[in-house]
Coordinates of C-alpha atoms (C1' of nucleotides) in Angstrom, one line a residue:
Chain A
M1 CA 5.7 -47.8 -9.3
R2 CA 8.9 -45.9 -10.0
I3 CA 10.4 -44.3 -13.1
A4 CA 14.0 -43.5 -13.5
V5 CA 14.8 -40.4 -15.4
A6 CA 18.1 -39.6 -17.2
S7 CA 19.4 -37.7 -20.1
T8 CA 21.0 -39.5 -23.1
R9 CA 24.2 -38.3 -24.7
A10 CA 22.1 -37.1 -27.6
G11 CA 20.3 -34.7 -25.3
R12 CA 17.1 -36.7 -25.2
V13 CA 15.5 -38.1 -22.0
E14 CA 15.0 -41.7 -21.0
L15 CA 12.1 -42.7 -18.8
V16 CA 12.5 -46.3 -17.6
D17 CA 10.5 -48.4 -15.1
P18 CA 13.2 -50.9 -14.2
D19 CA 10.6 -53.3 -12.7
G20 CA 8.2 -53.2 -15.7
D21 CA 8.3 -52.8 -19.4
L22 CA 8.0 -49.0 -19.6
R23 CA 10.8 -47.6 -21.6
L24 CA 10.5 -44.3 -23.4
E25 CA 12.9 -41.9 -25.0
V26 CA 11.6 -38.4 -25.7
D27 CA 13.0 -35.0 -26.7
R28 CA 13.7 -32.8 -23.8
A29 CA 11.0 -30.4 -25.0
A30 CA 8.4 -33.1 -24.9
L31 CA 9.3 -34.2 -21.4
P32 CA 6.8 -32.1 -19.5
A33 CA 3.8 -33.5 -21.5
E34 CA 5.1 -37.0 -21.0
V35 CA 5.6 -36.6 -17.3
A36 CA 2.2 -35.0 -16.9
R37 CA 0.6 -38.0 -18.7
L38 CA 2.4 -40.6 -16.6
E39 CA 1.7 -38.6 -13.4
V40 CA -2.0 -39.0 -14.1
E41 CA -1.9 -42.6 -15.3
V42 CA 0.5 -44.2 -12.9
K43 CA 1.5 -41.6 -10.4
P44 CA 5.1 -43.0 -10.1
R45 CA 7.9 -42.0 -7.7
W46 CA 10.3 -40.2 -10.1
V47 CA 13.8 -41.3 -9.5
W48 CA 16.6 -38.9 -10.6
R49 CA 20.1 -37.8 -9.7
D50 CA 19.1 -34.3 -8.6
T51 CA 15.7 -32.7 -8.4
G52 CA 17.3 -29.4 -9.5
E53 CA 18.1 -31.0 -12.9
W54 CA 14.5 -31.7 -13.7
A55 CA 11.9 -30.0 -11.5
P56 CA 12.5 -26.4 -12.7
E57 CA 11.7 -27.1 -16.4
L58 CA 8.7 -29.2 -15.5
L59 CA 7.3 -26.4 -13.3
A60 CA 8.0 -23.8 -15.9
A61 CA 5.9 -25.9 -18.3
G62 CA 3.1 -26.1 -15.7
V63 CA 3.8 -29.7 -14.6
R64 CA 4.1 -30.8 -10.9
V65 CA 5.0 -34.3 -9.7
A66 CA 3.7 -35.8 -6.5
R67 CA 6.7 -37.8 -5.4
C68 CA 10.4 -38.3 -6.2
H69 CA 13.6 -39.8 -4.9
D70 CA 16.5 -37.5 -5.0
L71 CA 19.6 -39.7 -5.3
R72 CA 22.0 -37.0 -4.5
L73 CA 20.4 -35.9 -1.2
C74 CA 19.4 -39.4 -0.1
G75 CA 22.8 -40.7 -1.0
A76 CA 24.5 -38.1 1.2
I77 CA 22.3 -39.0 4.1
L78 CA 22.9 -42.7 3.7
A79 CA 26.7 -42.3 3.3
A80 CA 26.9 -40.6 6.7
S81 CA 24.1 -42.3 8.7
T82 CA 25.1 -44.4 11.6
F83 CA 22.0 -46.4 11.1
V84 CA 23.6 -47.8 8.0
G85 CA 25.9 -50.8 8.7
E86 CA 29.6 -50.6 8.3
A87 CA 29.7 -53.7 6.1
S88 CA 29.8 -52.0 2.8
T89 CA 31.1 -54.2 0.1
P90 CA 32.6 -53.0 -3.2
A91 CA 29.2 -53.7 -4.7
T92 CA 27.6 -50.9 -2.6
T93 CA 30.0 -48.1 -3.7
R94 CA 28.4 -44.9 -4.7
P95 CA 28.8 -44.3 -8.4
A96 CA 31.1 -41.7 -9.8
W97 CA 28.3 -39.5 -11.1
L98 CA 27.0 -38.9 -7.6
P99 CA 29.1 -36.4 -5.6
Q100 CA 31.0 -38.0 -2.7
G101 CA 30.8 -36.8 0.8
P102 CA 28.0 -35.4 2.8
A103 CA 25.7 -32.7 1.4
E104 CA 27.9 -30.9 -1.0
A105 CA 26.2 -27.9 -2.6
M106 CA 25.6 -28.4 -6.2
V107 CA 25.8 -25.3 -8.3
P108 CA 24.3 -25.1 -11.8
S109 CA 26.6 -24.9 -14.7
A110 CA 26.4 -25.2 -18.5
S111 CA 26.9 -29.0 -18.4
G112 CA 24.4 -29.6 -15.6
P113 CA 25.0 -29.5 -11.9
V114 CA 28.4 -30.2 -10.5
P115 CA 29.5 -30.2 -6.9
S116 CA 30.9 -26.9 -5.8
A117 CA 34.7 -26.9 -5.5
V118 CA 34.8 -26.4 -1.8
Q119 CA 33.3 -28.8 0.6
R120 CA 32.5 -26.7 3.6
G121 CA 32.8 -28.2 7.0
P122 CA 30.7 -26.8 9.8
A123 CA 31.6 -23.2 10.4
L124 CA 33.2 -23.9 13.7
F125 CA 35.9 -21.4 14.5
D126 CA 39.3 -22.0 12.8
L127 CA 38.8 -25.6 12.0
E128 CA 39.4 -26.1 8.4
A129 CA 37.6 -28.7 6.3
D130 CA 39.4 -31.9 5.2
P131 CA 41.0 -31.4 1.8
V132 CA 38.8 -33.0 -0.8
G133 CA 40.1 -34.7 -3.9
D134 CA 38.6 -34.7 -7.4
V135 CA 34.9 -34.5 -6.8
S136 CA 33.8 -34.3 -10.4
A137 CA 30.4 -35.7 -10.7
G138 CA 31.4 -37.4 -13.9
S139 CA 29.1 -37.6 -16.9
A140 CA 25.4 -38.0 -16.6
P141 CA 24.1 -41.5 -15.8
R142 CA 21.9 -43.6 -18.0
A143 CA 18.5 -44.5 -16.7
E144 CA 19.6 -48.1 -15.8
E145 CA 22.4 -46.6 -13.7
V146 CA 19.9 -44.3 -12.0
A147 CA 17.7 -47.3 -11.2
A148 CA 20.6 -49.3 -10.0
E149 CA 21.7 -46.6 -7.6
H150 CA 18.1 -46.4 -6.4
D151 CA 18.2 -50.1 -5.7
R152 CA 21.5 -49.7 -3.9
Q153 CA 20.1 -47.0 -1.6
L154 CA 16.9 -49.0 -0.9
A155 CA 19.1 -52.0 0.0
L156 CA 21.1 -49.9 2.4
V157 CA 17.9 -48.7 4.0
A158 CA 16.5 -52.2 4.3
A159 CA 19.7 -53.5 5.9
S160 CA 20.0 -50.6 8.3
S161 CA 19.2 -50.7 12.0
R162 CA 16.2 -48.3 11.5
P163 CA 14.7 -48.8 8.0
G164 CA 11.4 -47.2 8.9
A165 CA 13.0 -44.0 10.2
L166 CA 15.4 -43.8 7.2
R167 CA 12.5 -44.4 4.8
L168 CA 10.6 -41.5 6.3
L169 CA 13.7 -39.3 6.2
L170 CA 14.5 -40.0 2.6
A171 CA 10.9 -39.4 1.5
A172 CA 10.8 -36.1 3.5
E173 CA 14.2 -35.0 2.1
S174 CA 13.1 -35.7 -1.5
A175 CA 9.8 -33.9 -0.9
G176 CA 11.8 -31.0 0.4
A177 CA 13.8 -30.9 -2.8
L178 CA 10.5 -30.7 -4.8
I179 CA 9.2 -28.0 -2.5
A180 CA 12.4 -26.0 -2.8
A181 CA 12.0 -26.0 -6.6
E182 CA 8.3 -25.1 -6.2
L183 CA 9.0 -22.2 -3.8
H184 CA 11.4 -20.8 -6.4
A185 CA 8.9 -21.2 -9.2
A186 CA 6.0 -19.7 -7.3
G187 CA 7.9 -16.9 -5.7
L188 CA 7.0 -14.9 -2.6
P189 CA 4.4 -12.3 -3.4
W190 CA 6.1 -8.9 -2.8
D191 CA 4.6 -5.4 -2.7
R192 CA 7.4 -3.1 -3.9
R193 CA 5.5 0.0 -2.8
V194 CA 5.3 -1.2 0.8
H195 CA 9.0 -2.0 0.8
E196 CA 9.8 1.4 -0.7
R197 CA 7.7 3.1 2.0
V198 CA 9.6 1.2 4.7
L199 CA 12.9 2.3 3.2
A200 CA 11.8 5.9 2.9
E201 CA 10.6 6.1 6.5
A202 CA 13.8 4.6 7.8
L203 CA 16.4 6.1 5.5
G204 CA 14.8 9.0 3.7
P205 CA 14.4 9.3 0.0
R206 CA 16.4 7.1 -2.3
P207 CA 19.8 8.7 -2.7
T208 CA 21.6 9.1 -6.0
P209 CA 24.2 6.4 -6.7
G210 CA 27.3 6.9 -4.6
R211 CA 25.6 9.0 -1.9
K212 CA 24.3 7.9 1.4
P213 CA 20.7 8.3 2.5
V214 CA 20.1 11.5 4.5
R215 CA 19.1 9.7 7.7
M216 CA 22.5 8.0 7.7
E217 CA 24.4 11.1 7.0
E218 CA 22.6 12.9 9.8
L219 CA 23.4 10.2 12.3
A220 CA 27.0 9.9 11.1
E221 CA 27.5 13.6 11.8
V222 CA 26.1 13.3 15.3
V223 CA 28.5 10.4 16.0
R224 CA 31.5 12.3 14.6
L225 CA 30.7 15.3 16.8
A226 CA 30.3 13.1 19.9
L227 CA 33.6 11.3 19.2
E228 CA 35.3 14.5 18.2
A229 CA 36.4 12.8 15.0
P230 CA 35.2 15.2 12.2
L231 CA 36.6 13.1 9.4
L232 CA 35.7 9.6 10.7
N233 CA 34.3 7.1 8.2
L234 CA 31.8 5.0 10.2
D235 CA 32.0 2.2 7.6
S236 CA 35.6 1.4 8.5
Q237 CA 35.5 -0.6 11.6
A238 CA 39.2 -0.2 12.1
D239 CA 38.9 3.6 12.1
L240 CA 35.7 3.4 14.1
L241 CA 37.3 1.3 16.8
R242 CA 40.2 3.7 17.0
A243 CA 37.9 6.7 17.3
L244 CA 35.8 5.0 20.0
R245 CA 38.9 4.3 22.0
S246 CA 40.4 7.7 21.8
A247 CA 37.0 9.0 23.0
G248 CA 37.5 6.9 26.1
I249 CA 35.1 4.1 25.2
A250 CA 36.9 0.8 26.1
V251 CA 35.7 -1.6 23.5
D252 CA 37.4 -4.5 21.8
S253 CA 35.1 -4.5 18.8
T254 CA 32.5 -2.4 17.2
A255 CA 29.8 -5.1 17.6
R256 CA 26.5 -3.8 18.8
W257 CA 26.2 -6.0 21.9
E258 CA 29.5 -4.6 23.1
L259 CA 28.7 -1.0 22.3
R260 CA 25.5 -1.3 24.3
E261 CA 27.4 -1.9 27.5
H262 CA 28.8 1.6 27.4
D263 CA 27.3 4.9 28.3
H264 CA 28.4 7.7 25.9
P265 CA 26.5 10.1 23.7
A266 CA 28.0 8.5 20.6
I267 CA 26.6 5.1 21.3
A268 CA 22.9 5.5 20.6
P269 CA 23.4 7.3 17.2
L270 CA 26.1 4.9 16.2
I271 CA 23.9 1.9 16.9
A272 CA 21.1 3.6 14.9
Y273 CA 23.5 4.3 12.1
K274 CA 24.6 0.7 12.0
R275 CA 21.0 -0.5 11.9
L276 CA 20.2 1.7 8.9
A277 CA 23.5 0.7 7.2
R278 CA 22.5 -2.9 7.5
L279 CA 19.0 -2.3 6.1
L280 CA 20.4 -0.4 3.2
S281 CA 23.1 -2.9 2.2
A282 CA 21.0 -6.0 2.8
N283 CA 17.5 -5.1 1.8
G284 CA 17.7 -1.6 0.3
W285 CA 16.7 -0.2 -3.1
G286 CA 19.5 -2.2 -4.8
W287 CA 18.1 -5.4 -3.4
L288 CA 14.6 -4.5 -4.6
D289 CA 15.9 -3.9 -8.1
E290 CA 17.8 -7.1 -8.2
W291 CA 15.3 -9.5 -6.5
I292 CA 11.8 -8.3 -7.0
V293 CA 10.6 -9.2 -10.5
D294 CA 6.9 -9.1 -11.4
G295 CA 5.9 -8.8 -7.8
R296 CA 7.7 -11.9 -6.7
F297 CA 10.8 -12.6 -4.7
R298 CA 12.4 -15.8 -6.1
S299 CA 15.1 -17.0 -3.9
E300 CA 16.9 -20.2 -4.5
Y301 CA 16.3 -22.6 -1.7
V302 CA 18.9 -25.3 -1.0
A303 CA 17.1 -28.3 0.6
G304 CA 19.4 -30.2 2.9
G305 CA 21.9 -27.4 2.5
T306 CA 23.3 -27.5 6.1
A307 CA 24.8 -30.3 8.2
T308 CA 21.8 -30.5 10.5
G309 CA 19.3 -30.8 7.6
R310 CA 18.1 -27.3 7.8
W311 CA 17.8 -25.6 4.4
A312 CA 20.0 -22.9 3.1
T313 CA 19.5 -20.4 0.4
A314 CA 21.7 -19.1 -2.3
G315 CA 21.1 -15.4 -3.2
G316 CA 18.7 -12.9 -1.9
G317 CA 18.9 -13.9 1.7
A318 CA 15.4 -15.3 2.0
L319 CA 16.1 -16.9 5.4
Q320 CA 17.2 -13.6 6.8
L321 CA 14.4 -11.3 5.8
P322 CA 14.5 -8.6 8.5
K323 CA 11.2 -8.2 10.4
A324 CA 11.2 -4.5 9.2
V325 CA 10.6 -5.4 5.6
R326 CA 8.2 -8.3 6.1
A327 CA 5.2 -6.0 5.7
A328 CA 6.1 -6.0 2.0
V329 CA 5.2 -9.7 1.7
A330 CA 1.6 -9.2 0.7
A331 CA -1.0 -11.5 -0.8
D332 CA -2.4 -10.8 -4.3
D333 CA -5.9 -9.3 -4.7
G334 CA -8.4 -11.9 -3.8
W335 CA -5.8 -14.0 -2.1
M336 CA -4.5 -14.4 1.5
L337 CA -1.4 -15.6 3.3
V338 CA -1.7 -18.4 5.8
V339 CA 1.3 -17.8 8.1
A340 CA 2.1 -20.5 10.6
D341 CA 5.1 -21.2 12.8
A342 CA 5.7 -24.0 15.3
A343 CA 5.9 -22.5 18.7
Q344 CA 9.0 -23.4 20.8
L345 CA 9.8 -26.2 18.4
E346 CA 13.2 -27.2 19.6
P347 CA 12.6 -27.6 23.3
R348 CA 9.5 -29.6 22.5
V349 CA 11.5 -31.8 20.2
L350 CA 14.1 -32.3 22.9
A351 CA 11.4 -33.3 25.4
A352 CA 9.9 -35.8 22.9
L353 CA 13.3 -37.1 21.7
A354 CA 14.5 -37.8 25.2
R355 CA 11.1 -39.1 26.3
D356 CA 11.6 -37.0 29.4
P357 CA 8.3 -37.3 31.2
A358 CA 8.7 -34.1 33.3
M359 CA 9.8 -32.0 30.3
A360 CA 7.1 -33.6 28.2
A361 CA 4.5 -32.5 30.7
A362 CA 5.8 -28.9 30.3
G363 CA 5.6 -29.4 26.6
R364 CA 2.0 -30.3 26.6
G365 CA 0.6 -26.8 26.9
R366 CA 0.9 -23.8 24.6
D367 CA 3.7 -22.1 26.6
M368 CA 6.5 -24.4 27.6
Y369 CA 8.5 -21.8 29.3
R370 CA 5.6 -20.7 31.5
A371 CA 5.0 -24.4 32.4
I372 CA 8.6 -24.7 33.5
V373 CA 8.1 -21.8 35.8
D374 CA 4.9 -23.2 37.1
A375 CA 6.7 -26.5 37.8
G376 CA 9.0 -24.5 40.1
V377 CA 12.2 -25.1 38.2
V378 CA 13.1 -21.5 37.7
A379 CA 11.5 -18.2 38.8
T380 CA 10.7 -16.4 35.6
R381 CA 9.7 -17.1 32.0
D382 CA 12.8 -15.4 30.8
E383 CA 14.9 -17.6 32.9
A384 CA 13.2 -20.7 31.6
K385 CA 13.9 -19.6 28.1
V386 CA 17.5 -18.8 28.7
A387 CA 18.1 -22.0 30.6
L388 CA 16.5 -24.2 27.9
L389 CA 18.4 -22.5 25.1
G390 CA 21.6 -22.7 27.1
A391 CA 21.0 -26.4 27.6
M392 CA 20.6 -27.0 23.9
Y393 CA 23.4 -24.8 22.8
G394 CA 25.9 -25.8 25.5
A395 CA 26.1 -22.5 27.5
T396 CA 28.6 -22.8 30.3
T397 CA 29.0 -19.3 31.6
G398 CA 26.8 -16.4 32.5
D399 CA 23.2 -16.5 33.7
S400 CA 22.4 -19.1 31.1
G401 CA 25.1 -21.5 32.3
R402 CA 24.2 -20.8 35.9
L403 CA 20.6 -21.9 35.3
V404 CA 21.4 -25.1 33.3
P405 CA 22.1 -27.2 36.4
R406 CA 18.6 -26.5 37.8
L407 CA 17.2 -27.7 34.5
A408 CA 19.3 -30.8 34.7
R409 CA 17.8 -31.6 38.2
A410 CA 14.3 -31.2 36.9
Y411 CA 14.7 -32.9 33.5
P412 CA 17.5 -35.4 33.9
Q413 CA 16.6 -37.4 30.8
A414 CA 16.5 -34.5 28.5
M415 CA 19.8 -33.1 29.8
G416 CA 21.3 -36.6 29.7
L417 CA 20.5 -36.8 26.0
V418 CA 22.2 -33.5 25.0
D419 CA 25.1 -34.1 27.4
R420 CA 25.6 -37.5 25.8
A421 CA 25.6 -35.9 22.4
A422 CA 28.2 -33.4 23.6
R423 CA 30.4 -36.1 24.9
D424 CA 30.2 -38.0 21.7
G425 CA 31.3 -34.9 19.8
E426 CA 34.1 -34.2 22.2
A427 CA 35.4 -37.7 21.5
G428 CA 35.2 -37.3 17.8
R429 CA 32.2 -39.6 17.3
A430 CA 29.2 -38.9 15.1
V431 CA 25.8 -38.2 16.5
T432 CA 22.5 -39.0 14.8
T433 CA 19.0 -37.5 14.7
L434 CA 15.8 -39.4 15.4
L435 CA 15.3 -40.3 11.7
G436 CA 19.0 -41.0 10.9
R437 CA 20.8 -38.0 9.8
S438 CA 24.3 -38.2 11.2
S439 CA 26.7 -35.3 12.0
P440 CA 29.9 -35.0 10.0
L441 CA 33.1 -36.1 11.7
P442 CA 35.5 -33.4 12.7
P443 CA 38.1 -32.4 10.2
A444 CA 41.7 -33.7 10.1
R445 CA 42.9 -30.6 11.7
W446 CA 40.8 -31.3 14.7
H447 CA 42.2 -34.8 15.1
E448 CA 45.7 -33.4 14.8
L449 CA 45.0 -31.0 17.6
Q450 CA 43.8 -33.9 19.8
A451 CA 46.7 -36.1 18.9
R452 CA 49.2 -33.4 19.6
A453 CA 47.8 -32.9 23.1
T454 CA 48.5 -36.5 24.0
Q455 CA 52.1 -36.5 23.0
P456 CA 54.7 -36.7 25.8
D457 CA 56.1 -33.3 24.9
A458 CA 52.7 -31.6 24.7
T459 CA 52.6 -28.1 26.1
D460 CA 49.9 -26.6 28.3
A461 CA 48.9 -24.5 25.2
D462 CA 48.6 -27.7 23.1
E463 CA 46.3 -29.2 25.7
R464 CA 44.3 -26.0 26.1
R465 CA 43.8 -25.8 22.3
A466 CA 42.8 -29.4 22.1
R467 CA 40.3 -29.2 24.9
S468 CA 38.8 -26.0 23.5
A469 CA 38.4 -27.6 20.1
A470 CA 36.9 -30.7 21.6
R471 CA 34.4 -28.7 23.5
D472 CA 33.5 -26.6 20.5
W473 CA 32.8 -29.8 18.5
G474 CA 30.8 -31.1 21.5
R475 CA 28.6 -28.0 21.4
F476 CA 28.0 -28.6 17.7
T477 CA 27.0 -32.2 18.2
R478 CA 24.9 -31.3 21.3
N479 CA 22.9 -28.9 19.2
F480 CA 22.9 -31.1 16.2
V481 CA 20.6 -33.8 17.6
V482 CA 18.0 -31.2 18.6
Q483 CA 18.3 -28.9 15.6
G484 CA 18.5 -31.8 13.2
T485 CA 15.4 -33.6 14.6
A486 CA 13.5 -30.3 14.7
A487 CA 14.4 -29.9 11.0
E488 CA 13.0 -33.4 10.4
W489 CA 9.7 -32.5 12.1
A490 CA 9.5 -29.4 10.0
L491 CA 10.3 -31.2 6.8
C492 CA 7.5 -33.8 7.5
W493 CA 5.2 -30.9 8.4
L494 CA 6.0 -29.1 5.1
A495 CA 5.6 -32.2 3.0
G496 CA 2.3 -32.9 4.7
V497 CA 1.1 -29.4 4.0
R498 CA 2.1 -29.9 0.3
N499 CA 0.2 -33.1 0.0
R500 CA -2.9 -31.7 1.6
L501 CA -2.8 -28.6 -0.6
A502 CA -2.7 -30.8 -3.6
D503 CA -6.0 -32.3 -2.4
L504 CA -7.6 -28.9 -2.1
A505 CA -6.5 -27.9 -5.6
P506 CA -9.3 -29.0 -8.0
R507 CA -11.7 -26.2 -7.1
S508 CA -10.5 -23.2 -9.0
P509 CA -11.0 -19.7 -7.6
S510 CA -12.2 -16.8 -9.6
R511 CA -9.0 -14.8 -9.6
A512 CA -5.6 -15.9 -10.7
A513 CA -2.3 -15.1 -8.9
A514 CA -0.7 -13.5 -11.9
G515 CA 2.9 -13.7 -10.8
S516 CA 3.0 -17.3 -9.6
G517 CA 3.7 -19.1 -12.8
P518 CA 1.6 -21.7 -14.7
V519 CA 1.3 -24.3 -11.9
F520 CA 0.2 -22.1 -9.1
A521 CA -1.9 -19.3 -10.6
R522 CA -5.1 -20.8 -9.4
I523 CA -4.4 -23.1 -6.4
P524 CA -3.1 -22.6 -2.9
H525 CA 0.6 -23.0 -2.8
L526 CA 3.6 -22.8 -0.4
V527 CA 5.5 -19.6 -0.9
Y528 CA 7.9 -19.5 2.1
F529 CA 9.7 -21.8 4.5
L530 CA 12.0 -20.8 7.4
H531 CA 13.1 -23.6 9.6
D532 CA 9.9 -23.8 11.7
E533 CA 7.7 -21.4 9.9
L534 CA 5.8 -21.5 6.6
I535 CA 3.5 -19.4 4.4
V536 CA 0.8 -20.6 2.1
H537 CA -0.6 -18.2 -0.6
T538 CA -4.2 -19.1 -1.1
P539 CA -7.4 -17.8 -2.8
E540 CA -9.2 -16.2 0.1
E541 CA -12.2 -18.5 0.0
L542 CA -9.9 -21.4 0.8
A543 CA -8.0 -19.8 3.6
G544 CA -10.0 -21.6 6.3
E545 CA -9.4 -25.0 4.7
V546 CA -5.7 -24.2 4.2
A547 CA -5.3 -23.3 7.8
E548 CA -7.0 -26.6 8.8
A549 CA -4.7 -28.5 6.5
V550 CA -1.6 -26.8 8.0
R551 CA -2.8 -27.7 11.5
E552 CA -3.5 -31.3 10.6
A553 CA -0.1 -31.6 8.9
A554 CA 1.6 -30.5 12.1
E555 CA -0.3 -33.1 14.1
D556 CA 0.7 -35.8 11.6
A557 CA 4.3 -34.7 11.8
G558 CA 4.3 -35.1 15.5
R559 CA 2.8 -38.6 15.3
M560 CA 5.1 -39.6 12.4
L561 CA 8.2 -38.8 14.4
F562 CA 7.3 -39.4 18.0
G563 CA 4.2 -41.7 17.9
D564 CA 2.2 -41.2 21.0
A565 CA 4.8 -39.3 23.0
P566 CA 2.8 -36.9 25.1
V567 CA 4.3 -33.7 23.6
E568 CA 2.2 -31.2 21.5
F569 CA 3.5 -29.1 18.7
P570 CA 1.1 -26.1 18.7
L571 CA 1.2 -23.6 15.8
D572 CA 0.9 -19.9 15.9
L573 CA -1.3 -19.4 12.8
V574 CA -3.0 -16.5 11.1
A575 CA -4.6 -15.8 7.8
T576 CA -3.6 -12.4 6.8
G577 CA -3.1 -10.0 3.9
S578 CA 0.5 -9.3 4.8
Y579 CA 3.4 -10.9 6.7
A580 CA 3.9 -7.7 8.8
S581 CA 5.5 -8.7 12.0
I582 CA 3.0 -8.9 14.9
D583 CA 5.5 -9.2 17.8
Chain B
dA1 C1' 43.9 -5.6 -9.2
dC2 C1' 41.7 -9.5 -7.4
dG3 C1' 40.4 -13.4 -4.6
dA4 C1' 40.2 -14.9 0.2
dT5 C1' 39.3 -13.8 4.9
dT6 C1' 37.3 -11.2 8.7
dT7 C1' 33.7 -8.7 10.8
dG8 C1' 29.2 -7.6 11.9
dC9 C1' 24.5 -8.6 11.8
dG10 C1' 20.0 -10.4 9.9
dC11 C1' 17.1 -14.8 10.6
dC12 C1' 15.9 -19.5 13.2
Chain C
dA1 C1' 20.4 -11.9 30.3
dA2 C1' 24.5 -13.4 27.8
dA3 C1' 27.5 -13.8 24.0
dG4 C1' 26.3 -21.1 23.8
dG5 C1' 24.2 -23.9 18.0
dG6 C1' 23.0 -23.4 12.7
dC7 C1' 23.3 -20.3 8.5
dG8 C1' 24.1 -16.1 4.2
dC9 C1' 25.5 -11.8 2.8
dA10 C1' 27.9 -7.2 2.2
dA11 C1' 31.7 -4.4 3.1
dA12 C1' 36.2 -3.7 4.6
dT13 C1' 40.5 -5.6 5.0
dC14 C1' 44.2 -8.8 4.2
dG15 C1' 47.3 -11.3 1.3
dT16 C1' 49.3 -12.2 -3.1

DNA sequence: ACGATTTGCGCC
DNA sequence: AAAGGGCGCAAATCGT
């Protein structure tokens, strides 16, 4: 059973089962209680325009739903998917109240979510996104319209070339939207004192506003002496670059990887300075004050926020937590963190996706890179890693590029798959993940470049530019199929973990997690997700069962995507008090 | 003065 | 070992 949810012009909420006779209208304040009742009585799939419009207030009121269909996210997938036939009639047009185009970010506003003004294309060099017209989401839909749009999307799936795959993808994507809201509501448990200790050890005591930490001042002075530039401001890269050059260090940028190549007494302290400056500006005391409230870090997760289906975040940088501060992620008293990540996920996904028997054999054990060495393809584990990453990212030069051909001989099917994806991209065609998420098409500017290169009066420079842009886009599509399919595996894993945790829930532990909000205070709950890694915060007596649930969900995900393909997806998994880095 | 762009770097 | 894919964020710099 499904229930369409929509707000009325009078600010009330309609709940409609379009296939039955359920039809309710309630005050917004009464919504959580009504949803909770229906969740118990009929356990429907909730159908709504945007999970972000509804889930937060439900969670704040202590109500969680099991399943939903997010029309915005699913509509974006279907609009782009090559699994969906071209024969779209006027009757299958997306409604005005759903944003057009793939995966625009929706930003909250007073009148409800609206699409952000800019539609960002992939961040590929200087290619600009297509200009986008009026993308106003229009007024809020009525429940009948929500249900009709759901019907339209289901019909597209049914008429597609791979209905089963798309159904799984849409379910996983919608589950992801719920989980994103739940991660925000629960928050990541954070020990401010541990974080402050990390900062003090690295930077010295917290400086007064406007001053730099003493460790940074000391290092800056060493650099100035070594460069004989007594007044140099290290924070100005232009000044810094000039100073480096007049000290005889031939660099084209102040980037660390380039600095590292040079031997000069200023280099080591400069790199140390930059490391501290980064820690201070990204995760220093200011960040603590802004983001840690009541012992929780509440980032906003953006499910489906990137072209490949990986998530993004808005604010707080939750997906870029430096290893140095992860020790501050600490379970509440009486609770534990179950930390799990999928080891070598992307190469395993490639092996399974391509059904490459030789690479799958390497992907059967715990260490795929070691297995590639044992198979005699390359000499060292490092080479195996670099070669495999190079194959997936499209490396052509350097050691990585040099090793790729050996990989191609050993694993022709796997390399064939990514090479084909690259050729499709170079030709301006979309590529598609296992479950049906398709890559965006290159922007108009890209096509102009290609067209110009074929003109009779095209210059060498025109051709060079066009070829370079084509190859850039080919590297994007090459990586897209692997990264996107890995994101699908991870989403299925995450959704599976969520479902299994819900089954563990009824037994309540003795101690409540005080900062986790009304829904999660007494039950194991997800608190973090990072592409191929997740954390569950759990009462300690349930940690063993949670770990088992996480493992089972990973096995399920492998089967759901790849059936009996002989590739394993082993987890690195620990139950611990803190997320302190172990490697 | 202020918004947009660039640079550098954190994560996967 | 090399500088290949996807992101977000902060600060400096550029452009108006």
